């Protein structure tokens, strides 16, 4: 995972510095000139207000201007994004239904479940990466842990006594990765949503949690929690002096929570290329990046090939985490 995400970050840096000029080959002149000629529906697998929904609405605003057609955001929460994914797979491959997907549905589920009724490689066509952020490891403000090293030392001295919040499979596998990397034992406490995690963490009922910057930073600013590290670094974590897991001694952990656009399999290369070109162009705009930055999201620019490679590499990495942790596959 480290290599695949590092490659995407390099691509992002190059494209942010270089102007995007010219046009990609769209196959036929007809497809190029007529698409899109009506509104495009962008599916989101989560409720309004979260990071994925925010990324979709910011991207949709700029894409609609670039493509000359409205981008309609449709929230279809449920099953960690699977409800929206199924809607996508049941839609016509004509470019008028697209899906802003995330790690959970695109890579983690394939590693965590014994069998899925979809295949990201067979049932979806990658358009490109869009946005991302690192997860932040936070502890209660009165926690004795001031660093990742403190937490690891305490876990080794008292195996199985520390606990961590688990909201979904990404949280679960990240904690398992930390356990394997550090050689520690930590109990996972399952939660259905982030509000309960925040309540229990700030009151000291759980020892640590992995949360989005939009959750972590207000707690830090309100002196309700302390940050020990992040799954990767970016300008927001560096500004606050939060070390990456890699810098904190968990050397093989380096990844973002990301979003990327996909279309139904069978969508023509001409349409995929037009969507990809438009997406890459608007993601390079400072005005869009500023809007994403308000909620601590990075614009992540990547081609269909880049995104496809990221999905493949990250799926393999999560499968290794599951194997190393001896987890029973979910049914």
PDB file of N, CA and C in Angstrom, residues 139-243:
ATOM      1  N   UNK A 139      -6.326  10.395  21.295  1.00  0.00           N
ATOM      2  CA  UNK A 139      -6.529   9.838  22.637  1.00  0.00           C
ATOM      3  C   UNK A 139      -7.211  10.910  23.480  1.00  0.00           C
ATOM      4  N   UNK A 140      -7.816  10.527  24.617  1.00  0.00           N
ATOM      5  CA  UNK A 140      -8.412  11.543  25.496  1.00  0.00           C
ATOM      6  C   UNK A 140      -7.359  12.552  25.950  1.00  0.00           C
ATOM      7  N   UNK A 141      -7.788  13.751  26.248  1.00  0.00           N
ATOM      8  CA  UNK A 141      -6.850  14.793  26.653  1.00  0.00           C
ATOM      9  C   UNK A 141      -6.089  14.410  27.921  1.00  0.00           C
ATOM     10  N   UNK A 142      -6.734  13.674  28.819  1.00  0.00           N
ATOM     11  CA  UNK A 142      -6.076  13.278  30.069  1.00  0.00           C
ATOM     12  C   UNK A 142      -5.357  11.939  29.962  1.00  0.00           C
ATOM     13  N   UNK A 143      -5.218  11.425  28.744  1.00  0.00           N
ATOM     14  CA  UNK A 143      -4.499  10.165  28.550  1.00  0.00           C
ATOM     15  C   UNK A 143      -3.025  10.332  28.931  1.00  0.00           C
ATOM     16  N   UNK A 144      -2.422   9.289  29.480  1.00  0.00           N
ATOM     17  CA  UNK A 144      -0.989   9.371  29.793  1.00  0.00           C
ATOM     18  C   UNK A 144      -0.105   9.290  28.546  1.00  0.00           C
ATOM     19  N   UNK A 145      -0.710   8.943  27.396  1.00  0.00           N
ATOM     20  CA  UNK A 145       0.079   8.753  26.178  1.00  0.00           C
ATOM     21  C   UNK A 145       0.290  10.079  25.460  1.00  0.00           C
ATOM     22  N   UNK A 146       1.560  10.403  25.262  1.00  0.00           N
ATOM     23  CA  UNK A 146       1.925  11.628  24.549  1.00  0.00           C
ATOM     24  C   UNK A 146       2.456  11.332  23.153  1.00  0.00           C
ATOM     25  N   UNK A 147       2.647  10.063  22.826  1.00  0.00           N
ATOM     26  CA  UNK A 147       3.201   9.688  21.530  1.00  0.00           C
ATOM     27  C   UNK A 147       2.780   8.265  21.195  1.00  0.00           C
ATOM     28  N   UNK A 148       2.995   7.892  19.938  1.00  0.00           N
ATOM     29  CA  UNK A 148       2.752   6.512  19.517  1.00  0.00           C
ATOM     30  C   UNK A 148       3.636   5.566  20.329  1.00  0.00           C
ATOM     31  N   UNK A 149       4.868   5.996  20.585  1.00  0.00           N
ATOM     32  CA  UNK A 149       5.796   5.167  21.357  1.00  0.00           C
ATOM     33  C   UNK A 149       5.248   4.902  22.758  1.00  0.00           C
ATOM     34  N   UNK A 150       4.638   5.897  23.373  1.00  0.00           N
ATOM     35  CA  UNK A 150       4.033   5.712  24.703  1.00  0.00           C
ATOM     36  C   UNK A 150       2.918   4.674  24.649  1.00  0.00           C
ATOM     37  N   UNK A 151       2.075   4.796  23.647  1.00  0.00           N
ATOM     38  CA  UNK A 151       0.946   3.872  23.515  1.00  0.00           C
ATOM     39  C   UNK A 151       1.438   2.446  23.301  1.00  0.00           C
ATOM     40  N   UNK A 152       2.415   2.284  22.414  1.00  0.00           N
ATOM     41  CA  UNK A 152       2.965   0.951  22.128  1.00  0.00           C
ATOM     42  C   UNK A 152       3.607   0.358  23.371  1.00  0.00           C
ATOM     43  N   UNK A 153       4.353   1.156  24.102  1.00  0.00           N
ATOM     44  CA  UNK A 153       5.015   0.671  25.321  1.00  0.00           C
ATOM     45  C   UNK A 153       3.989   0.199  26.345  1.00  0.00           C
ATOM     46  N   UNK A 154       2.911   0.959  26.512  1.00  0.00           N
ATOM     47  CA  UNK A 154       1.873   0.577  27.482  1.00  0.00           C
ATOM     48  C   UNK A 154       1.162  -0.700  27.044  1.00  0.00           C
ATOM     49  N   UNK A 155       0.912  -0.829  25.743  1.00  0.00           N
ATOM     50  CA  UNK A 155       0.252  -2.031  25.229  1.00  0.00           C
ATOM     51  C   UNK A 155       1.125  -3.263  25.403  1.00  0.00           C
ATOM     52  N   UNK A 156       2.428  -3.102  25.262  1.00  0.00           N
ATOM     53  CA  UNK A 156       3.336  -4.231  25.445  1.00  0.00           C
ATOM     54  C   UNK A 156       3.468  -4.604  26.921  1.00  0.00           C
ATOM     55  N   UNK A 157       3.418  -3.585  27.777  1.00  0.00           N
ATOM     56  CA  UNK A 157       3.544  -3.859  29.209  1.00  0.00           C
ATOM     57  C   UNK A 157       2.289  -4.504  29.778  1.00  0.00           C
ATOM     58  N   UNK A 158       1.139  -4.224  29.172  1.00  0.00           N
ATOM     59  CA  UNK A 158      -0.140  -4.758  29.661  1.00  0.00           C
ATOM     60  C   UNK A 158      -0.968  -5.274  28.482  1.00  0.00           C
ATOM     61  N   UNK A 159      -0.571  -6.419  27.916  1.00  0.00           N
ATOM     62  CA  UNK A 159      -1.233  -6.927  26.705  1.00  0.00           C
ATOM     63  C   UNK A 159      -2.744  -7.090  26.884  1.00  0.00           C
ATOM     64  N   UNK A 160      -3.483  -6.596  25.893  1.00  0.00           N
ATOM     65  CA  UNK A 160      -4.926  -6.793  25.872  1.00  0.00           C
ATOM     66  C   UNK A 160      -5.727  -5.847  26.739  1.00  0.00           C
ATOM     67  N   UNK A 161      -5.075  -4.921  27.431  1.00  0.00           N
ATOM     68  CA  UNK A 161      -5.814  -4.033  28.336  1.00  0.00           C
ATOM     69  C   UNK A 161      -6.270  -2.742  27.658  1.00  0.00           C
ATOM     70  N   UNK A 162      -5.573  -2.320  26.609  1.00  0.00           N
ATOM     71  CA  UNK A 162      -5.976  -1.111  25.892  1.00  0.00           C
ATOM     72  C   UNK A 162      -7.082  -1.438  24.896  1.00  0.00           C
ATOM     73  N   UNK A 163      -7.927  -0.443  24.620  1.00  0.00           N
ATOM     74  CA  UNK A 163      -8.978  -0.665  23.634  1.00  0.00           C
ATOM     75  C   UNK A 163      -9.030   0.481  22.636  1.00  0.00           C
ATOM     76  N   UNK A 164      -9.610   0.186  21.474  1.00  0.00           N
ATOM     77  CA  UNK A 164      -9.731   1.171  20.404  1.00  0.00           C
ATOM     78  C   UNK A 164     -11.118   1.095  19.798  1.00  0.00           C
ATOM     79  N   UNK A 165     -11.607   2.230  19.325  1.00  0.00           N
ATOM     80  CA  UNK A 165     -12.913   2.267  18.679  1.00  0.00           C
ATOM     81  C   UNK A 165     -12.822   1.661  17.284  1.00  0.00           C
ATOM     82  N   UNK A 166     -13.885   0.995  16.890  1.00  0.00           N
ATOM     83  CA  UNK A 166     -13.979   0.450  15.540  1.00  0.00           C
ATOM     84  C   UNK A 166     -15.306   0.872  14.924  1.00  0.00           C
ATOM     85  N   UNK A 167     -15.208   1.677  13.868  1.00  0.00           N
ATOM     86  CA  UNK A 167     -16.390   2.042  13.092  1.00  0.00           C
ATOM     87  C   UNK A 167     -16.127   1.590  11.658  1.00  0.00           C
ATOM     88  N   UNK A 168     -16.624   0.415  11.309  1.00  0.00           N
ATOM     89  CA  UNK A 168     -16.434  -0.087   9.962  1.00  0.00           C
ATOM     90  C   UNK A 168     -15.138  -0.849   9.774  1.00  0.00           C
ATOM     91  N   UNK A 169     -14.987  -1.384   8.565  1.00  0.00           N
ATOM     92  CA  UNK A 169     -13.866  -2.274   8.270  1.00  0.00           C
ATOM     93  C   UNK A 169     -12.534  -1.561   8.116  1.00  0.00           C
ATOM     94  N   UNK A 170     -12.550  -0.307   7.642  1.00  0.00           N
ATOM     95  CA  UNK A 170     -11.285   0.411   7.499  1.00  0.00           C
ATOM     96  C   UNK A 170     -10.662   0.637   8.872  1.00  0.00           C
ATOM     97  N   UNK A 171     -11.470   1.086   9.831  1.00  0.00           N
ATOM     98  CA  UNK A 171     -10.992   1.246  11.212  1.00  0.00           C
ATOM     99  C   UNK A 171     -10.435  -0.071  11.746  1.00  0.00           C
ATOM    100  N   UNK A 172     -11.206  -1.128  11.558  1.00  0.00           N
ATOM    101  CA  UNK A 172     -10.807  -2.432  12.075  1.00  0.00           C
ATOM    102  C   UNK A 172      -9.442  -2.849  11.524  1.00  0.00           C
ATOM    103  N   UNK A 173      -9.290  -2.783  10.204  1.00  0.00           N
ATOM    104  CA  UNK A 173      -8.047  -3.258   9.601  1.00  0.00           C
ATOM    105  C   UNK A 173      -6.873  -2.336   9.899  1.00  0.00           C
ATOM    106  N   UNK A 174      -7.140  -1.047  10.073  1.00  0.00           N
ATOM    107  CA  UNK A 174      -6.045  -0.147  10.441  1.00  0.00           C
ATOM    108  C   UNK A 174      -5.510  -0.480  11.828  1.00  0.00           C
ATOM    109  N   UNK A 175      -6.408  -0.738  12.776  1.00  0.00           N
ATOM    110  CA  UNK A 175      -5.960  -1.132  14.116  1.00  0.00           C
ATOM    111  C   UNK A 175      -5.224  -2.463  14.052  1.00  0.00           C
ATOM    112  N   UNK A 176      -5.720  -3.403  13.255  1.00  0.00           N
ATOM    113  CA  UNK A 176      -5.029  -4.687  13.116  1.00  0.00           C
ATOM    114  C   UNK A 176      -3.636  -4.493  12.523  1.00  0.00           C
ATOM    115  N   UNK A 177      -3.519  -3.567  11.598  1.00  0.00           N
ATOM    116  CA  UNK A 177      -2.222  -3.272  10.995  1.00  0.00           C
ATOM    117  C   UNK A 177      -1.280  -2.687  12.040  1.00  0.00           C
ATOM    118  N   UNK A 178      -1.791  -1.776  12.867  1.00  0.00           N
ATOM    119  CA  UNK A 178      -0.983  -1.207  13.946  1.00  0.00           C
ATOM    120  C   UNK A 178      -0.526  -2.309  14.902  1.00  0.00           C
ATOM    121  N   UNK A 179      -1.451  -3.178  15.266  1.00  0.00           N
ATOM    122  CA  UNK A 179      -1.123  -4.282  16.179  1.00  0.00           C
ATOM    123  C   UNK A 179       0.000  -5.147  15.611  1.00  0.00           C
ATOM    124  N   UNK A 180      -0.107  -5.474  14.340  1.00  0.00           N
ATOM    125  CA  UNK A 180       0.898  -6.334  13.719  1.00  0.00           C
ATOM    126  C   UNK A 180       2.233  -5.614  13.575  1.00  0.00           C
ATOM    127  N   UNK A 181       2.175  -4.368  13.185  1.00  0.00           N
ATOM    128  CA  UNK A 181       3.400  -3.590  12.969  1.00  0.00           C
ATOM    129  C   UNK A 181       4.152  -3.365  14.281  1.00  0.00           C
ATOM    130  N   UNK A 182       3.393  -3.098  15.360  1.00  0.00           N
ATOM    131  CA  UNK A 182       4.021  -2.790  16.650  1.00  0.00           C
ATOM    132  C   UNK A 182       4.205  -4.011  17.545  1.00  0.00           C
ATOM    133  N   UNK A 183       3.562  -5.118  17.177  1.00  0.00           N
ATOM    134  CA  UNK A 183       3.646  -6.319  18.005  1.00  0.00           C
ATOM    135  C   UNK A 183       2.897  -6.175  19.313  1.00  0.00           C
ATOM    136  N   UNK A 184       1.677  -5.629  19.237  1.00  0.00           N
ATOM    137  CA  UNK A 184       0.888  -5.402  20.452  1.00  0.00           C
ATOM    138  C   UNK A 184      -0.495  -6.040  20.317  1.00  0.00           C
ATOM    139  N   UNK A 185      -1.195  -6.109  21.439  1.00  0.00           N
ATOM    140  CA  UNK A 185      -2.559  -6.635  21.467  1.00  0.00           C
ATOM    141  C   UNK A 185      -3.484  -5.545  21.998  1.00  0.00           C
ATOM    142  N   UNK A 186      -4.479  -5.196  21.200  1.00  0.00           N
ATOM    143  CA  UNK A 186      -5.436  -4.145  21.562  1.00  0.00           C
ATOM    144  C   UNK A 186      -6.842  -4.663  21.290  1.00  0.00           C
ATOM    145  N   UNK A 187      -7.761  -4.419  22.194  1.00  0.00           N
ATOM    146  CA  UNK A 187      -9.155  -4.847  22.011  1.00  0.00           C
ATOM    147  C   UNK A 187      -9.908  -3.829  21.168  1.00  0.00           C
ATOM    148  N   UNK A 188     -10.705  -4.320  20.229  1.00  0.00           N
ATOM    149  CA  UNK A 188     -11.521  -3.449  19.383  1.00  0.00           C
ATOM    150  C   UNK A 188     -12.942  -3.368  19.940  1.00  0.00           C
ATOM    151  N   UNK A 189     -13.443  -2.166  20.091  1.00  0.00           N
ATOM    152  CA  UNK A 189     -14.803  -1.940  20.576  1.00  0.00           C
ATOM    153  C   UNK A 189     -15.646  -1.427  19.407  1.00  0.00           C
ATOM    154  N   UNK A 190     -16.604  -2.211  18.911  1.00  0.00           N
ATOM    155  CA  UNK A 190     -17.373  -1.785  17.734  1.00  0.00           C
ATOM    156  C   UNK A 190     -18.369  -0.674  18.054  1.00  0.00           C
ATOM    157  N   UNK A 191     -18.474   0.276  17.138  1.00  0.00           N
ATOM    158  CA  UNK A 191     -19.431   1.373  17.234  1.00  0.00           C
ATOM    159  C   UNK A 191     -20.178   1.482  15.909  1.00  0.00           C
ATOM    160  N   UNK A 192     -21.401   1.981  15.982  1.00  0.00           N
ATOM    161  CA  UNK A 192     -22.200   2.159  14.772  1.00  0.00           C
ATOM    162  C   UNK A 192     -21.979   3.523  14.122  1.00  0.00           C
ATOM    163  N   UNK A 193     -21.467   4.480  14.877  1.00  0.00           N
ATOM    164  CA  UNK A 193     -21.276   5.810  14.319  1.00  0.00           C
ATOM    165  C   UNK A 193     -20.258   6.626  15.078  1.00  0.00           C
ATOM    166  N   UNK A 194     -19.833   7.727  14.447  1.00  0.00           N
ATOM    167  CA  UNK A 194     -18.773   8.535  15.011  1.00  0.00           C
ATOM    168  C   UNK A 194     -19.145   9.330  16.240  1.00  0.00           C
ATOM    169  N   UNK A 195     -20.414   9.712  16.389  1.00  0.00           N
ATOM    170  CA  UNK A 195     -20.813  10.530  17.536  1.00  0.00           C
ATOM    171  C   UNK A 195     -20.565   9.806  18.851  1.00  0.00           C
ATOM    172  N   UNK A 196     -20.895   8.520  18.886  1.00  0.00           N
ATOM    173  CA  UNK A 196     -20.678   7.741  20.103  1.00  0.00           C
ATOM    174  C   UNK A 196     -19.192   7.570  20.390  1.00  0.00           C
ATOM    175  N   UNK A 197     -18.396   7.461  19.342  1.00  0.00           N
ATOM    176  CA  UNK A 197     -16.939   7.347  19.512  1.00  0.00           C
ATOM    177  C   UNK A 197     -16.400   8.603  20.180  1.00  0.00           C
ATOM    178  N   UNK A 198     -16.797   9.760  19.670  1.00  0.00           N
ATOM    179  CA  UNK A 198     -16.328  11.025  20.234  1.00  0.00           C
ATOM    180  C   UNK A 198     -16.725  11.142  21.704  1.00  0.00           C
ATOM    181  N   UNK A 199     -17.971  10.777  22.003  1.00  0.00           N
ATOM    182  CA  UNK A 199     -18.452  10.861  23.387  1.00  0.00           C
ATOM    183  C   UNK A 199     -17.642   9.964  24.310  1.00  0.00           C
ATOM    184  N   UNK A 200     -17.411   8.724  23.880  1.00  0.00           N
ATOM    185  CA  UNK A 200     -16.695   7.778  24.741  1.00  0.00           C
ATOM    186  C   UNK A 200     -15.208   8.095  24.825  1.00  0.00           C
ATOM    187  N   UNK A 201     -14.642   8.628  23.749  1.00  0.00           N
ATOM    188  CA  UNK A 201     -13.222   8.958  23.808  1.00  0.00           C
ATOM    189  C   UNK A 201     -12.982  10.162  24.716  1.00  0.00           C
ATOM    190  N   UNK A 202     -13.758  11.209  24.556  1.00  0.00           N
ATOM    191  CA  UNK A 202     -13.529  12.410  25.361  1.00  0.00           C
ATOM    192  C   UNK A 202     -13.820  12.182  26.842  1.00  0.00           C
ATOM    193  N   UNK A 203     -14.655  11.175  27.144  1.00  0.00           N
ATOM    194  CA  UNK A 203     -14.938  10.860  28.546  1.00  0.00           C
ATOM    195  C   UNK A 203     -13.982   9.807  29.099  1.00  0.00           C
ATOM    196  N   UNK A 204     -13.081   9.310  28.249  1.00  0.00           N
ATOM    197  CA  UNK A 204     -12.072   8.362  28.711  1.00  0.00           C
ATOM    198  C   UNK A 204     -12.496   6.915  28.744  1.00  0.00           C
ATOM    199  N   UNK A 205     -13.632   6.589  28.133  1.00  0.00           N
ATOM    200  CA  UNK A 205     -14.095   5.200  28.149  1.00  0.00           C
ATOM    201  C   UNK A 205     -13.364   4.325  27.124  1.00  0.00           C
ATOM    202  N   UNK A 206     -12.750   4.946  26.121  1.00  0.00           N
ATOM    203  CA  UNK A 206     -11.897   4.205  25.201  1.00  0.00           C
ATOM    204  C   UNK A 206     -10.534   4.876  25.161  1.00  0.00           C
ATOM    205  N   UNK A 207      -9.517   4.094  24.835  1.00  0.00           N
ATOM    206  CA  UNK A 207      -8.140   4.590  24.899  1.00  0.00           C
ATOM    207  C   UNK A 207      -7.722   5.366  23.667  1.00  0.00           C
ATOM    208  N   UNK A 208      -8.170   4.932  22.486  1.00  0.00           N
ATOM    209  CA  UNK A 208      -7.833   5.695  21.283  1.00  0.00           C
ATOM    210  C   UNK A 208      -8.811   5.382  20.162  1.00  0.00           C
ATOM    211  N   UNK A 209      -8.799   6.269  19.173  1.00  0.00           N
ATOM    212  CA  UNK A 209      -9.671   6.104  18.016  1.00  0.00           C
ATOM    213  C   UNK A 209      -8.987   6.694  16.796  1.00  0.00           C
ATOM    214  N   UNK A 210      -9.354   6.185  15.636  1.00  0.00           N
ATOM    215  CA  UNK A 210      -8.880   6.712  14.363  1.00  0.00           C
ATOM    216  C   UNK A 210     -10.043   7.439  13.705  1.00  0.00           C
ATOM    217  N   UNK A 211      -9.867   8.744  13.452  1.00  0.00           N
ATOM    218  CA  UNK A 211     -10.966   9.552  12.940  1.00  0.00           C
ATOM    219  C   UNK A 211     -10.468  10.469  11.825  1.00  0.00           C
ATOM    220  N   UNK A 212     -11.420  11.007  11.081  1.00  0.00           N
ATOM    221  CA  UNK A 212     -11.104  11.949  10.016  1.00  0.00           C
ATOM    222  C   UNK A 212     -10.624  13.278  10.603  1.00  0.00           C
ATOM    223  N   UNK A 213      -9.831  14.047   9.850  1.00  0.00           N
ATOM    224  CA  UNK A 213      -9.392  15.358  10.344  1.00  0.00           C
ATOM    225  C   UNK A 213     -10.546  16.268  10.741  1.00  0.00           C
ATOM    226  N   UNK A 214     -11.649  16.182  10.009  1.00  0.00           N
ATOM    227  CA  UNK A 214     -12.805  17.019  10.326  1.00  0.00           C
ATOM    228  C   UNK A 214     -13.417  16.707  11.675  1.00  0.00           C
ATOM    229  N   UNK A 215     -13.160  15.510  12.183  1.00  0.00           N
ATOM    230  CA  UNK A 215     -13.590  15.133  13.535  1.00  0.00           C
ATOM    231  C   UNK A 215     -12.486  15.444  14.537  1.00  0.00           C
ATOM    232  N   UNK A 216     -11.254  15.118  14.166  1.00  0.00           N
ATOM    233  CA  UNK A 216     -10.133  15.261  15.097  1.00  0.00           C
ATOM    234  C   UNK A 216      -9.816  16.716  15.432  1.00  0.00           C
ATOM    235  N   UNK A 217      -9.723  17.563  14.407  1.00  0.00           N
ATOM    236  CA  UNK A 217      -9.204  18.916  14.634  1.00  0.00           C
ATOM    237  C   UNK A 217     -10.085  19.762  15.558  1.00  0.00           C
ATOM    238  N   UNK A 218     -11.410  19.722  15.438  1.00  0.00           N
ATOM    239  CA  UNK A 218     -12.217  20.467  16.420  1.00  0.00           C
ATOM    240  C   UNK A 218     -12.008  19.980  17.852  1.00  0.00           C
ATOM    241  N   UNK A 219     -11.793  18.662  18.020  1.00  0.00           N
ATOM    242  CA  UNK A 219     -11.528  18.136  19.367  1.00  0.00           C
ATOM    243  C   UNK A 219     -10.188  18.627  19.881  1.00  0.00           C
ATOM    244  N   UNK A 220      -9.197  18.695  18.999  1.00  0.00           N
ATOM    245  CA  UNK A 220      -7.890  19.197  19.403  1.00  0.00           C
ATOM    246  C   UNK A 220      -7.981  20.674  19.753  1.00  0.00           C
ATOM    247  N   UNK A 221      -8.684  21.433  18.909  1.00  0.00           N
ATOM    248  CA  UNK A 221      -8.803  22.877  19.145  1.00  0.00           C
ATOM    249  C   UNK A 221      -9.607  23.181  20.407  1.00  0.00           C
ATOM    250  N   UNK A 222     -10.528  22.279  20.756  1.00  0.00           N
ATOM    251  CA  UNK A 222     -11.339  22.467  21.948  1.00  0.00           C
ATOM    252  C   UNK A 222     -10.734  21.861  23.199  1.00  0.00           C
ATOM    253  N   UNK A 223      -9.475  21.410  23.100  1.00  0.00           N
ATOM    254  CA  UNK A 223      -8.783  20.785  24.235  1.00  0.00           C
ATOM    255  C   UNK A 223      -9.579  19.618  24.818  1.00  0.00           C
ATOM    256  N   UNK A 224     -10.109  18.789  23.910  1.00  0.00           N
ATOM    257  CA  UNK A 224     -10.853  17.611  24.333  1.00  0.00           C
ATOM    258  C   UNK A 224     -10.149  16.305  23.961  1.00  0.00           C
ATOM    259  N   UNK A 225      -9.093  16.403  23.177  1.00  0.00           N
ATOM    260  CA  UNK A 225      -8.357  15.208  22.761  1.00  0.00           C
ATOM    261  C   UNK A 225      -6.944  15.606  22.370  1.00  0.00           C
ATOM    262  N   UNK A 226      -6.103  14.591  22.192  1.00  0.00           N
ATOM    263  CA  UNK A 226      -4.725  14.800  21.776  1.00  0.00           C
ATOM    264  C   UNK A 226      -4.438  13.877  20.585  1.00  0.00           C
ATOM    265  N   UNK A 227      -3.721  14.369  19.601  1.00  0.00           N
ATOM    266  CA  UNK A 227      -3.364  13.566  18.428  1.00  0.00           C
ATOM    267  C   UNK A 227      -1.967  12.989  18.596  1.00  0.00           C
ATOM    268  N   UNK A 228      -1.842  11.681  18.324  1.00  0.00           N
ATOM    269  CA  UNK A 228      -0.532  11.029  18.432  1.00  0.00           C
ATOM    270  C   UNK A 228       0.108  10.766  17.079  1.00  0.00           C
ATOM    271  N   UNK A 229      -0.703  10.658  16.038  1.00  0.00           N
ATOM    272  CA  UNK A 229      -0.145  10.354  14.734  1.00  0.00           C
ATOM    273  C   UNK A 229      -1.221  10.291  13.672  1.00  0.00           C
ATOM    274  N   UNK A 230      -0.769  10.160  12.418  1.00  0.00           N
ATOM    275  CA  UNK A 230      -1.676  10.097  11.279  1.00  0.00           C
ATOM    276  C   UNK A 230      -1.216   9.004  10.328  1.00  0.00           C
ATOM    277  N   UNK A 231      -2.168   8.417   9.613  1.00  0.00           N
ATOM    278  CA  UNK A 231      -1.837   7.301   8.720  1.00  0.00           C
ATOM    279  C   UNK A 231      -0.972   7.739   7.542  1.00  0.00           C
ATOM    280  N   UNK A 232      -0.934   9.022   7.256  1.00  0.00           N
ATOM    281  CA  UNK A 232      -0.011   9.609   6.287  1.00  0.00           C
ATOM    282  C   UNK A 232       0.092  11.083   6.642  1.00  0.00           C
ATOM    283  N   UNK A 233       0.960  11.805   5.977  1.00  0.00           N
ATOM    284  CA  UNK A 233       1.046  13.226   6.302  1.00  0.00           C
ATOM    285  C   UNK A 233       0.529  14.073   5.149  1.00  0.00           C
ATOM    286  N   UNK A 234       0.084  15.270   5.496  1.00  0.00           N
ATOM    287  CA  UNK A 234      -0.280  16.275   4.506  1.00  0.00           C
ATOM    288  C   UNK A 234      -0.073  17.639   5.135  1.00  0.00           C
ATOM    289  N   UNK A 235      -0.443  18.695   4.438  1.00  0.00           N
ATOM    290  CA  UNK A 235      -0.176  20.042   4.947  1.00  0.00           C
ATOM    291  C   UNK A 235      -0.909  20.311   6.264  1.00  0.00           C
ATOM    292  N   UNK A 236      -2.092  19.716   6.421  1.00  0.00           N
ATOM    293  CA  UNK A 236      -2.880  19.954   7.627  1.00  0.00           C
ATOM    294  C   UNK A 236      -2.253  19.298   8.854  1.00  0.00           C
ATOM    295  N   UNK A 237      -1.763  18.078   8.718  1.00  0.00           N
ATOM    296  CA  UNK A 237      -1.136  17.409   9.854  1.00  0.00           C
ATOM    297  C   UNK A 237       0.224  18.029  10.167  1.00  0.00           C
ATOM    298  N   UNK A 238       0.955  18.414   9.122  1.00  0.00           N
ATOM    299  CA  UNK A 238       2.265  19.036   9.343  1.00  0.00           C
ATOM    300  C   UNK A 238       2.120  20.370  10.075  1.00  0.00           C
ATOM    301  N   UNK A 239       1.097  21.124   9.705  1.00  0.00           N
ATOM    302  CA  UNK A 239       0.873  22.423  10.344  1.00  0.00           C
ATOM    303  C   UNK A 239       0.615  22.267  11.834  1.00  0.00           C
ATOM    304  N   UNK A 240      -0.016  21.155  12.215  1.00  0.00           N
ATOM    305  CA  UNK A 240      -0.349  20.924  13.618  1.00  0.00           C
ATOM    306  C   UNK A 240       0.701  20.082  14.342  1.00  0.00           C
ATOM    307  N   UNK A 241       1.777  19.726  13.635  1.00  0.00           N
ATOM    308  CA  UNK A 241       2.844  18.955  14.265  1.00  0.00           C
ATOM    309  C   UNK A 241       2.474  17.520  14.566  1.00  0.00           C
ATOM    310  N   UNK A 242       1.550  16.962  13.796  1.00  0.00           N
ATOM    311  CA  UNK A 242       1.133  15.574  13.994  1.00  0.00           C
ATOM    312  C   UNK A 242       2.003  14.679  13.128  1.00  0.00           C
ATOM    313  N   UNK A 243       2.778  13.780  13.720  1.00  0.00           N
ATOM    314  CA  UNK A 243       3.671  12.943  12.904  1.00  0.00           C
ATOM    315  C   UNK A 243       2.905  11.859  12.153  1.00  0.00           C
TER     316      UNK A 243
END
